[in-house]
CSV table of C-alpha atoms in Angstrom, one decimal:
chain,number,residue,atom,x,y,z
A,1,MET,CA,-15.3,0.3,13.0
A,2,ALA,CA,-13.0,2.6,14.9
A,3,ASP,CA,-14.4,5.8,16.4
A,4,GLU,CA,-14.6,8.4,13.7
A,5,SER,CA,-14.4,11.3,16.1
A,6,VAL,CA,-10.9,12.6,15.7
A,7,ARG,CA,-9.7,15.6,17.8
A,8,ALA,CA,-8.0,18.3,15.7
A,9,ASP,CA,-4.9,18.1,17.9
A,10,LYS,CA,-4.4,14.5,17.0
A,11,ILE,CA,-3.7,15.5,13.4
A,12,ARG,CA,-0.1,16.9,13.3
A,13,SER,CA,-0.5,19.2,10.3
A,14,HIS,CA,3.0,20.6,10.8
A,15,VAL,CA,4.6,17.1,10.4
A,16,PRO,CA,4.7,15.8,6.8
A,17,HIS,CA,3.1,12.4,6.6
A,18,THR,CA,3.4,9.8,3.9
A,19,ALA,CA,-0.4,9.4,3.3
A,20,ARG,CA,-0.9,13.2,2.7
A,21,ILE,CA,2.3,13.6,0.6
A,22,TRP,CA,1.1,10.7,-1.6
A,23,ASN,CA,-2.3,12.3,-1.8
A,24,TYR,CA,-0.6,15.5,-3.0
A,25,TRP,CA,1.4,13.7,-5.7
A,26,LEU,CA,-1.8,12.1,-6.9
A,27,GLY,CA,-3.5,15.5,-7.3
A,28,GLY,CA,-5.6,15.2,-4.1
A,29,LYS,CA,-6.6,18.1,-1.8
A,30,ASP,CA,-6.3,16.3,1.6
A,31,ASN,CA,-2.8,17.6,2.5
A,32,PHE,CA,-1.2,20.5,4.4
A,33,ALA,CA,1.5,23.0,3.6
A,34,ALA,CA,4.2,20.8,5.3
A,35,ASP,CA,3.2,17.9,3.1
A,36,ARG,CA,3.4,19.9,0.0
A,37,GLU,CA,6.7,21.4,0.9
A,38,VAL,CA,8.3,17.9,1.2
A,39,GLY,CA,6.5,16.7,-1.8
A,40,ASP,CA,7.9,19.5,-3.9
A,41,ARG,CA,11.4,19.0,-2.6
A,42,VAL,CA,11.3,15.4,-3.5
A,43,ARG,CA,9.8,16.1,-6.9
A,44,LYS,CA,12.5,18.6,-7.7
A,45,ILE,CA,15.2,16.0,-7.2
A,46,PHE,CA,13.1,13.1,-8.5
A,47,PRO,CA,10.5,14.4,-11.1
A,48,VAL,CA,9.3,10.9,-12.0
A,49,VAL,CA,7.9,10.5,-8.5
A,50,ILE,CA,4.5,11.5,-9.9
A,51,GLU,CA,4.7,8.7,-12.4
A,52,LEU,CA,5.8,6.3,-9.6
A,53,ALA,CA,2.8,7.3,-7.4
A,54,ARG,CA,0.4,6.8,-10.3
A,55,ALA,CA,1.9,3.5,-11.4
A,56,ASP,CA,1.6,2.3,-7.8
A,57,ARG,CA,-2.1,3.2,-7.7
A,58,LEU,CA,-2.7,1.5,-11.1
A,59,PHE,CA,-1.0,-1.6,-9.8
A,60,LEU,CA,-3.4,-1.7,-6.9
A,61,GLY,CA,-6.3,-1.9,-9.3
A,62,ARG,CA,-4.7,-4.6,-11.5
A,63,ALA,CA,-3.7,-6.6,-8.4
A,64,VAL,CA,-7.2,-6.5,-6.9
A,65,ARG,CA,-8.8,-7.4,-10.2
A,66,TYR,CA,-6.4,-10.4,-10.6
A,67,VAL,CA,-7.0,-11.6,-7.0
A,68,ALA,CA,-10.8,-11.3,-7.3
A,69,ALA,CA,-11.4,-12.4,-10.9
A,70,GLU,CA,-8.6,-15.0,-11.5
A,71,ALA,CA,-7.8,-16.2,-8.0
A,72,GLY,CA,-11.4,-16.1,-6.8
A,73,ILE,CA,-10.7,-14.4,-3.5
A,74,ARG,CA,-13.5,-12.5,-1.8
A,75,GLN,CA,-11.7,-11.1,1.3
A,76,PHE,CA,-9.1,-8.3,1.4
A,77,LEU,CA,-7.0,-7.0,4.2
A,78,ASP,CA,-5.6,-3.7,3.0
A,79,ILE,CA,-2.9,-2.5,5.4
A,80,GLY,CA,-1.5,1.0,4.9
A,81,THR,CA,-4.6,2.2,3.1
A,82,GLY,CA,-3.8,5.8,2.7
A,83,LEU,CA,-6.3,8.5,1.9
A,84,PRO,CA,-9.3,7.5,-0.2
A,85,SER,CA,-8.9,8.0,-4.0
A,86,GLN,CA,-10.4,6.7,-7.1
A,87,ASP,CA,-10.8,2.9,-7.4
A,88,ASN,CA,-10.2,2.0,-3.8
A,89,THR,CA,-9.8,-1.7,-3.0
A,90,HIS,CA,-13.4,-2.3,-2.2
A,91,GLU,CA,-14.6,-0.5,-5.3
A,92,VAL,CA,-12.4,-2.6,-7.6
A,93,ALA,CA,-13.1,-5.9,-5.8
A,94,GLN,CA,-16.9,-5.4,-5.6
A,95,ARG,CA,-17.2,-4.6,-9.2
A,96,VAL,CA,-15.8,-8.1,-9.8
A,97,ALA,CA,-17.6,-9.8,-7.0
A,98,PRO,CA,-20.2,-7.7,-5.0
A,99,GLU,CA,-20.0,-10.0,-2.1
A,100,SER,CA,-16.4,-9.2,-1.4
A,101,ARG,CA,-15.4,-8.1,2.1
A,102,ILE,CA,-12.7,-5.6,2.7
A,103,VAL,CA,-10.9,-4.4,5.9
A,104,TYR,CA,-8.8,-1.2,5.6
A,105,VAL,CA,-6.0,-0.5,8.1
A,106,ASP,CA,-4.1,2.8,8.6
A,107,ASN,CA,-2.6,4.7,11.5
A,108,ASP,CA,-3.0,8.3,10.2
A,109,PRO,CA,-5.8,10.2,12.0
A,110,LEU,CA,-6.6,12.1,8.8
A,111,VAL,CA,-7.3,8.8,7.0
A,112,LEU,CA,-9.8,8.0,9.8
A,113,VAL,CA,-11.5,11.3,9.2
A,114,HIS,CA,-12.1,10.3,5.6
A,115,ALA,CA,-12.9,6.7,6.4
A,116,ARG,CA,-16.6,7.1,5.5
A,117,ALA,CA,-15.5,7.1,1.8
A,118,LEU,CA,-13.9,3.7,2.4
A,119,LEU,CA,-17.1,2.2,3.8
A,120,THR,CA,-19.5,2.5,0.9
A,121,SER,CA,-19.9,-1.2,0.5
A,122,SER,CA,-22.2,-3.0,-1.8
A,123,ALA,CA,-25.3,-4.5,-0.1
A,124,GLU,CA,-23.9,-8.0,-0.7
A,125,GLY,CA,-20.4,-7.3,0.7
A,126,ALA,CA,-18.9,-5.5,3.7
A,127,THR,CA,-16.2,-3.0,4.5
A,128,ASP,CA,-14.6,-1.9,7.7
A,129,TYR,CA,-11.8,0.4,8.9
A,130,ILE,CA,-9.3,-0.2,11.6
A,131,GLU,CA,-7.0,2.4,13.1
A,132,ALA,CA,-3.9,0.4,13.8
A,133,ASP,CA,-0.2,0.0,12.9
A,134,LEU,CA,1.6,-2.7,10.9
A,135,HIS,CA,4.1,-2.9,13.9
A,136,ASP,CA,1.2,-4.6,15.8
A,137,PRO,CA,-0.1,-7.3,13.5
A,138,ASP,CA,-1.9,-9.1,16.3
A,139,THR,CA,-4.2,-6.1,16.9
A,140,ILE,CA,-4.9,-5.9,13.1
A,141,LEU,CA,-5.8,-9.6,12.9
A,142,GLN,CA,-7.9,-9.5,16.0
A,143,GLN,CA,-9.9,-6.5,14.8
A,144,ALA,CA,-10.1,-7.8,11.1
A,145,ALA,CA,-11.6,-11.1,12.3
A,146,LYS,CA,-14.8,-9.2,13.1
A,147,THR,CA,-15.3,-8.8,9.3
A,148,LEU,CA,-13.2,-11.4,7.6
A,149,ASP,CA,-13.3,-15.2,8.0
A,150,PHE,CA,-9.7,-16.3,8.4
A,151,SER,CA,-10.6,-19.9,7.6
A,152,GLN,CA,-11.1,-18.8,4.0
A,153,PRO,CA,-8.5,-17.3,1.7
A,154,VAL,CA,-7.6,-13.6,2.2
A,155,ALA,CA,-5.7,-11.2,0.0
A,156,ILE,CA,-3.3,-9.1,2.1
A,157,MET,CA,-2.4,-5.8,0.5
A,158,LEU,CA,1.0,-4.4,1.5
A,159,LEU,CA,1.4,-1.6,-1.0
A,160,GLY,CA,3.9,1.1,-0.1
A,161,ILE,CA,4.1,0.2,3.6
A,162,MET,CA,6.9,-2.4,4.0
A,163,HIS,CA,9.5,0.2,3.4
A,164,PHE,CA,8.4,2.0,6.6
A,165,ILE,CA,9.5,-0.9,8.7
A,166,SER,CA,13.3,-0.3,9.0
A,167,ASP,CA,14.3,-3.5,10.8
A,168,ASP,CA,14.5,-6.5,8.5
A,169,ASP,CA,14.0,-9.0,11.3
A,170,GLU,CA,10.9,-7.2,12.6
A,171,LEU,CA,9.5,-7.0,9.1
A,172,GLN,CA,10.0,-10.7,8.6
A,173,ARG,CA,8.2,-11.4,11.9
A,174,ILE,CA,5.3,-9.3,10.8
A,175,ILE,CA,5.0,-10.9,7.4
A,176,ASP,CA,5.2,-14.4,9.0
A,177,ARG,CA,2.6,-13.5,11.6
A,178,LEU,CA,0.2,-12.3,8.9
A,179,LEU,CA,0.8,-15.4,6.7
A,180,ALA,CA,0.3,-17.7,9.7
A,181,ALA,CA,-3.2,-16.3,10.2
A,182,VAL,CA,-4.5,-17.0,6.7
A,183,PRO,CA,-5.1,-20.4,5.0
A,184,SER,CA,-3.7,-22.0,1.8
A,185,GLY,CA,-4.7,-20.1,-1.3
A,186,SER,CA,-4.3,-16.7,0.3
A,187,HIS,CA,-2.3,-14.1,-1.6
A,188,VAL,CA,-0.1,-11.1,-0.7
A,189,ALA,CA,0.3,-8.1,-3.0
A,190,VAL,CA,3.4,-6.1,-2.4
A,191,ALA,CA,4.9,-2.8,-3.6
A,192,ASN,CA,8.1,-1.4,-2.1
A,193,THR,CA,10.5,1.4,-3.1
A,194,THR,CA,13.8,0.4,-4.6
A,195,THR,CA,16.7,2.0,-6.5
A,196,ALA,CA,16.7,-0.6,-9.3
A,197,VAL,CA,15.7,1.9,-12.0
A,198,ASN,CA,17.0,5.4,-11.1
A,199,GLY,CA,19.7,4.4,-8.7
A,200,GLU,CA,21.3,7.3,-6.8
A,201,THR,CA,18.6,9.8,-7.9
A,202,THR,CA,16.0,7.7,-6.0
A,203,ALA,CA,18.4,7.3,-3.1
A,204,GLU,CA,18.8,11.1,-2.8
A,205,ALA,CA,15.0,11.6,-3.0
A,206,VAL,CA,14.6,9.2,-0.2
A,207,ARG,CA,17.2,11.0,1.8
A,208,VAL,CA,15.4,14.3,1.4
A,209,TRP,CA,12.1,12.5,2.4
A,210,ASN,CA,13.7,11.2,5.5
A,211,LEU,CA,14.8,14.6,6.7
A,212,ASP,CA,11.3,15.7,7.7
A,213,ALA,CA,8.6,13.3,6.6
A,214,GLU,CA,7.1,10.6,8.8
A,215,PRO,CA,7.5,7.7,8.9
A,216,LYS,CA,11.0,7.2,7.6
A,217,LEU,CA,11.6,5.1,4.5
A,218,LYS,CA,14.1,2.3,4.0
A,219,LEU,CA,15.2,1.3,0.6
A,220,ARG,CA,15.6,-2.4,-0.3
A,221,THR,CA,16.7,-4.2,-3.4
A,222,PRO,CA,14.2,-6.2,-5.5
A,223,GLU,CA,16.1,-9.4,-4.4
A,224,ARG,CA,15.7,-8.5,-0.7
A,225,ILE,CA,12.0,-7.7,-1.1
A,226,ALA,CA,11.5,-11.2,-2.7
A,227,GLU,CA,13.4,-12.9,0.1
A,228,PHE,CA,10.7,-11.9,2.7
A,229,PHE,CA,8.4,-14.3,0.8
A,230,ASP,CA,10.6,-17.3,0.3
A,231,GLY,CA,8.6,-20.5,0.1
A,232,LEU,CA,5.5,-18.8,-1.4
A,233,GLU,CA,4.4,-19.2,-5.1
A,234,VAL,CA,5.2,-16.1,-7.1
A,235,VAL,CA,2.4,-15.1,-9.6
A,236,GLU,CA,3.6,-14.3,-13.1
A,237,PRO,CA,5.2,-12.0,-14.2
A,238,GLY,CA,7.1,-12.2,-10.9
A,239,TRP,CA,8.9,-9.3,-9.1
A,240,VAL,CA,8.9,-6.3,-11.5
A,241,SER,CA,8.4,-2.6,-11.6
A,242,CYS,CA,4.8,-1.9,-10.6
A,243,SER,CA,4.3,-0.1,-14.0
A,244,ARG,CA,5.1,-3.4,-15.7
A,245,TRP,CA,3.0,-5.8,-13.7
A,246,ARG,CA,0.4,-7.2,-16.2
A,247,ALA,CA,0.2,-3.7,-17.8
A,248,GLU,CA,-1.3,-2.9,-21.1
A,249,PRO,CA,1.2,-2.0,-23.8
A,250,GLU,CA,1.4,1.7,-24.9
A,251,TYR,CA,-0.1,2.7,-28.2
A,252,ASP,CA,3.1,1.9,-30.0
A,253,GLY,CA,3.3,-1.5,-28.5
A,254,SER,CA,6.0,-0.7,-25.9
A,255,LEU,CA,5.6,-1.3,-22.2
A,256,PRO,CA,5.2,1.6,-19.7
A,257,VAL,CA,8.4,3.1,-18.4
A,258,GLU,CA,9.8,1.4,-15.3
A,259,VAL,CA,9.6,3.1,-11.9
A,260,ASP,CA,11.4,2.5,-8.7
A,261,GLN,CA,8.4,0.9,-7.0
A,262,TRP,CA,8.9,-2.9,-7.2
A,263,CYS,CA,6.0,-5.2,-6.8
A,264,GLY,CA,4.7,-8.7,-7.0
A,265,ILE,CA,1.9,-11.0,-5.8
A,266,VAL,CA,2.6,-14.3,-4.0
A,267,ARG,CA,0.3,-17.2,-3.1
A,268,LYS,CA,0.4,-19.3,0.0
A,269,PRO,CA,0.5,-22.9,-1.1
């Protein structure tokens, strides 16, 4: 695991950061005034951002349960982990299969401070934490190989992180590099912000986000998100709002309200 000793000056509390803003929206306490200020500004323009954040988190749980229980995968590479919350990837996976092995990846020093909460593995399984950046997939893969066996299927979690890679060609190279490292039967779970539901309201919220927060966010259409995974098998129900991916109906039989976080799971044939 990466060194957990993080100097205070490495955490830029005056610069709003996605992991801490997300933590604030989810009701967490691991955030600073600058994070809350941006979070409140975005929420004023886009009140449903709280529902979006919660829907994204619930999708993580459903995605991990599907991959572990139905696809039978026992290894997870969670890139862009964010701050620990309820039902982290290893907790969900190891409830299904205690022998599951999980590697978390993030580049926010504050996440590293809290990494102990991500390392409470079952005795049968294993967890690890890597301080690294999606821009450098080779480092991620090299470090993850200490815990994961890349000759066996792996579930790669890319939830709420692809939209922080602004260049489409670079993002395609990153995805291709990650997929090249894993065998047939591996899965990728994806969640990415779009404007398919709320249109210009979401676009304005992202514009406000990009004024001060780090990293900047790039919106993509659902069709463009899917194109990054051409040639892979798309798991039912396909590319949908993350609130709708295999969600339980509401008490009246209706499906949850759609949010502008588009998601899907693909399988490498």
